[in-house]
Amino acid sequence: MASGDVLQPVVPAADLPSGTVVTMSGRISATHRVGEPVDLPPFSTDELVALDNALTDATRLTKVRFNVFVGDLGADPAAGVDAVFPNTPEAERSVLIAVSPNQRVIEVRGGRKVQNRVTDRVAQLGVTAALASFSEGNLIDGLVSALNVMSNAIAPK
């Protein structure tokens, strides 16, 4: 992100639960009160750190913003990704890897400002890298593999 750029949050602040904010990077950070049950994500802290590191490394290596979406993409997954993608941070210069685990679907979208670098070949490399881990039930490992392969394929030479 260039100095002075301000990202518009994907989720309006009014819609966030108490104690939750959208960080400048576009991630959502939340707190909870001691003793209250926590609705934890389905991933361990180590898995989330590994994914965050892979996202950061891929973005730094390529100067292309990488985003990941994990969740239900609706009855038409391709249309679901097309609806999600414009709302991701820096969509025009980014890549979105969207996974709907229950539907067993992975979709990749690239923004128009990076379309010459994020080609169909690069997207296919990422999907292929992810599938091996996905077939073993390792969602985060698959996403990390996809990020590593794609970023190496589009890194500036």
Coordinates of C-alpha atoms in Angstrom, one line a residue:
M1 CA 0.0 0.0 0.0
A2 CA 1.4 3.4 -0.9
S3 CA 1.9 6.0 1.7
G4 CA -1.3 7.9 2.3
D5 CA -3.6 5.3 0.9
V6 CA -6.6 4.4 3.1
L7 CA -8.4 1.2 2.5
Q8 CA -12.2 1.2 2.9
P9 CA -13.3 -1.5 5.3
V10 CA -15.1 -4.5 3.7
V11 CA -17.4 -4.7 6.7
P12 CA -18.9 -1.4 8.0
A13 CA -17.8 -0.6 11.5
A14 CA -21.5 -0.4 12.6
D15 CA -21.9 -4.1 11.7
L16 CA -19.0 -5.3 13.8
P17 CA -19.5 -6.8 17.2
S18 CA -18.4 -4.8 20.3
G19 CA -14.6 -5.1 20.7
T20 CA -13.9 -5.7 17.0
V21 CA -12.1 -3.5 14.5
V22 CA -10.9 -3.6 10.9
T23 CA -7.2 -3.1 10.8
M24 CA -5.4 -1.0 8.1
S25 CA -4.5 -4.2 6.3
G26 CA -8.2 -5.1 6.0
R27 CA -8.1 -7.9 8.6
I28 CA -10.6 -8.1 11.4
S29 CA -9.2 -8.1 14.9
A30 CA -11.4 -8.9 17.9
T31 CA -11.3 -9.2 21.7
H32 CA -13.5 -10.9 24.2
R33 CA -14.2 -10.6 27.9
V34 CA -12.5 -13.0 30.3
G35 CA -14.8 -15.9 31.2
E36 CA -17.1 -15.5 28.2
P37 CA -17.2 -18.3 25.7
V38 CA -15.2 -17.6 22.5
D39 CA -16.4 -18.5 19.1
L40 CA -13.1 -19.7 17.8
P41 CA -12.2 -20.2 14.1
P42 CA -11.8 -23.8 12.9
F43 CA -8.1 -23.3 12.7
S44 CA -5.4 -23.3 15.4
T45 CA -3.2 -20.3 16.1
D46 CA -0.2 -22.0 14.5
E47 CA -2.3 -22.6 11.3
L48 CA -3.5 -19.0 11.2
V49 CA 0.1 -17.7 11.7
A50 CA 1.3 -19.9 8.9
L51 CA -1.4 -18.6 6.6
D52 CA -0.7 -15.0 7.6
N53 CA 3.0 -15.5 7.0
A54 CA 2.4 -17.0 3.6
L55 CA 0.1 -14.2 2.6
T56 CA 2.6 -11.6 3.8
D57 CA 5.5 -13.3 2.0
A58 CA 3.6 -13.7 -1.3
T59 CA 2.5 -10.1 -1.3
R60 CA 6.1 -8.8 -0.5
L61 CA 7.7 -11.1 -3.1
T62 CA 5.3 -10.1 -6.0
K63 CA 4.0 -6.7 -5.0
V64 CA 0.5 -8.2 -5.7
R65 CA -2.0 -8.3 -2.8
F66 CA -3.0 -11.9 -1.9
N67 CA -6.4 -12.6 -0.2
V68 CA -8.0 -15.8 1.0
F69 CA -11.7 -16.5 1.5
V70 CA -12.8 -19.7 3.2
G71 CA -16.6 -20.2 3.4
D72 CA -19.7 -21.1 1.6
L73 CA -19.8 -19.7 -1.9
G74 CA -23.5 -20.3 -2.6
A75 CA -25.3 -22.5 -5.1
D76 CA -23.2 -21.1 -7.9
P77 CA -19.6 -21.0 -6.5
A78 CA -18.2 -19.1 -9.5
A79 CA -20.9 -16.4 -9.1
G80 CA -20.2 -16.4 -5.3
V81 CA -16.5 -15.7 -5.9
D82 CA -17.4 -13.0 -8.4
A83 CA -19.5 -11.3 -5.7
V84 CA -16.9 -11.6 -3.0
F85 CA -13.9 -10.5 -5.0
P86 CA -14.7 -6.8 -5.6
N87 CA -15.0 -6.4 -1.8
T88 CA -11.5 -7.7 -1.0
P89 CA -8.8 -5.3 -0.1
E90 CA -7.1 -3.7 -3.2
A91 CA -9.2 -5.9 -5.5
E92 CA -7.8 -4.4 -8.7
R93 CA -4.3 -5.3 -7.9
S94 CA -4.9 -8.5 -6.0
V95 CA -5.4 -12.3 -6.2
L96 CA -8.2 -14.0 -4.3
I97 CA -8.0 -17.7 -3.5
A98 CA -11.6 -18.7 -2.5
V99 CA -12.3 -22.1 -1.0
S100 CA -15.7 -23.6 -0.1
P101 CA -14.7 -26.7 1.8
N102 CA -18.2 -28.2 2.1
Q103 CA -18.7 -27.8 -1.7
R104 CA -15.1 -29.0 -2.4
V105 CA -14.5 -26.0 -4.6
I106 CA -11.5 -23.8 -5.1
E107 CA -11.7 -20.6 -7.3
V108 CA -9.0 -18.1 -8.1
R109 CA -9.6 -14.5 -9.3
G110 CA -7.1 -11.8 -10.2
G111 CA -7.6 -8.1 -10.5
R112 CA -7.5 -6.2 -13.7
K113 CA -4.3 -4.3 -12.8
V114 CA -2.4 -7.7 -12.4
Q115 CA -4.1 -9.7 -15.1
N116 CA -0.9 -9.8 -17.2
R117 CA 1.0 -11.5 -14.3
V118 CA -1.8 -13.5 -12.7
T119 CA -2.6 -15.7 -15.7
D120 CA -4.8 -18.8 -16.0
R121 CA -1.5 -20.8 -15.9
V122 CA -0.6 -19.2 -12.6
A123 CA -4.1 -19.8 -11.1
Q124 CA -3.9 -23.5 -12.3
L125 CA -0.5 -23.9 -10.6
G126 CA -2.0 -22.7 -7.4
V127 CA -5.1 -24.9 -7.5
T128 CA -2.9 -27.9 -8.3
A129 CA -0.6 -27.2 -5.4
A130 CA -3.6 -26.8 -3.0
L131 CA -5.4 -30.0 -4.1
A132 CA -2.8 -32.4 -2.8
S133 CA -3.1 -31.1 0.8
F134 CA -6.9 -30.6 0.5
S135 CA -7.3 -34.3 -0.4
E136 CA -5.6 -35.1 2.9
G137 CA -7.8 -32.8 4.8
N138 CA -5.2 -30.1 5.3
L139 CA -6.9 -26.8 4.3
I140 CA -4.3 -24.4 5.6
D141 CA -1.4 -26.4 4.2
G142 CA -3.1 -26.4 0.8
L143 CA -3.6 -22.6 0.9
V144 CA 0.0 -22.1 2.0
S145 CA 1.2 -24.3 -0.9
A146 CA -1.0 -22.4 -3.4
L147 CA 0.3 -19.1 -2.1
N148 CA 4.0 -20.2 -2.4
V149 CA 3.6 -21.7 -5.9
M150 CA 1.6 -18.8 -7.2
S151 CA 3.9 -16.1 -5.8
N152 CA 7.0 -17.9 -7.1
A153 CA 5.4 -18.1 -10.6
I154 CA 4.5 -14.4 -10.7
A155 CA 7.5 -13.0 -8.8
P156 CA 9.4 -10.2 -10.6
K157 CA 12.4 -11.6 -12.3

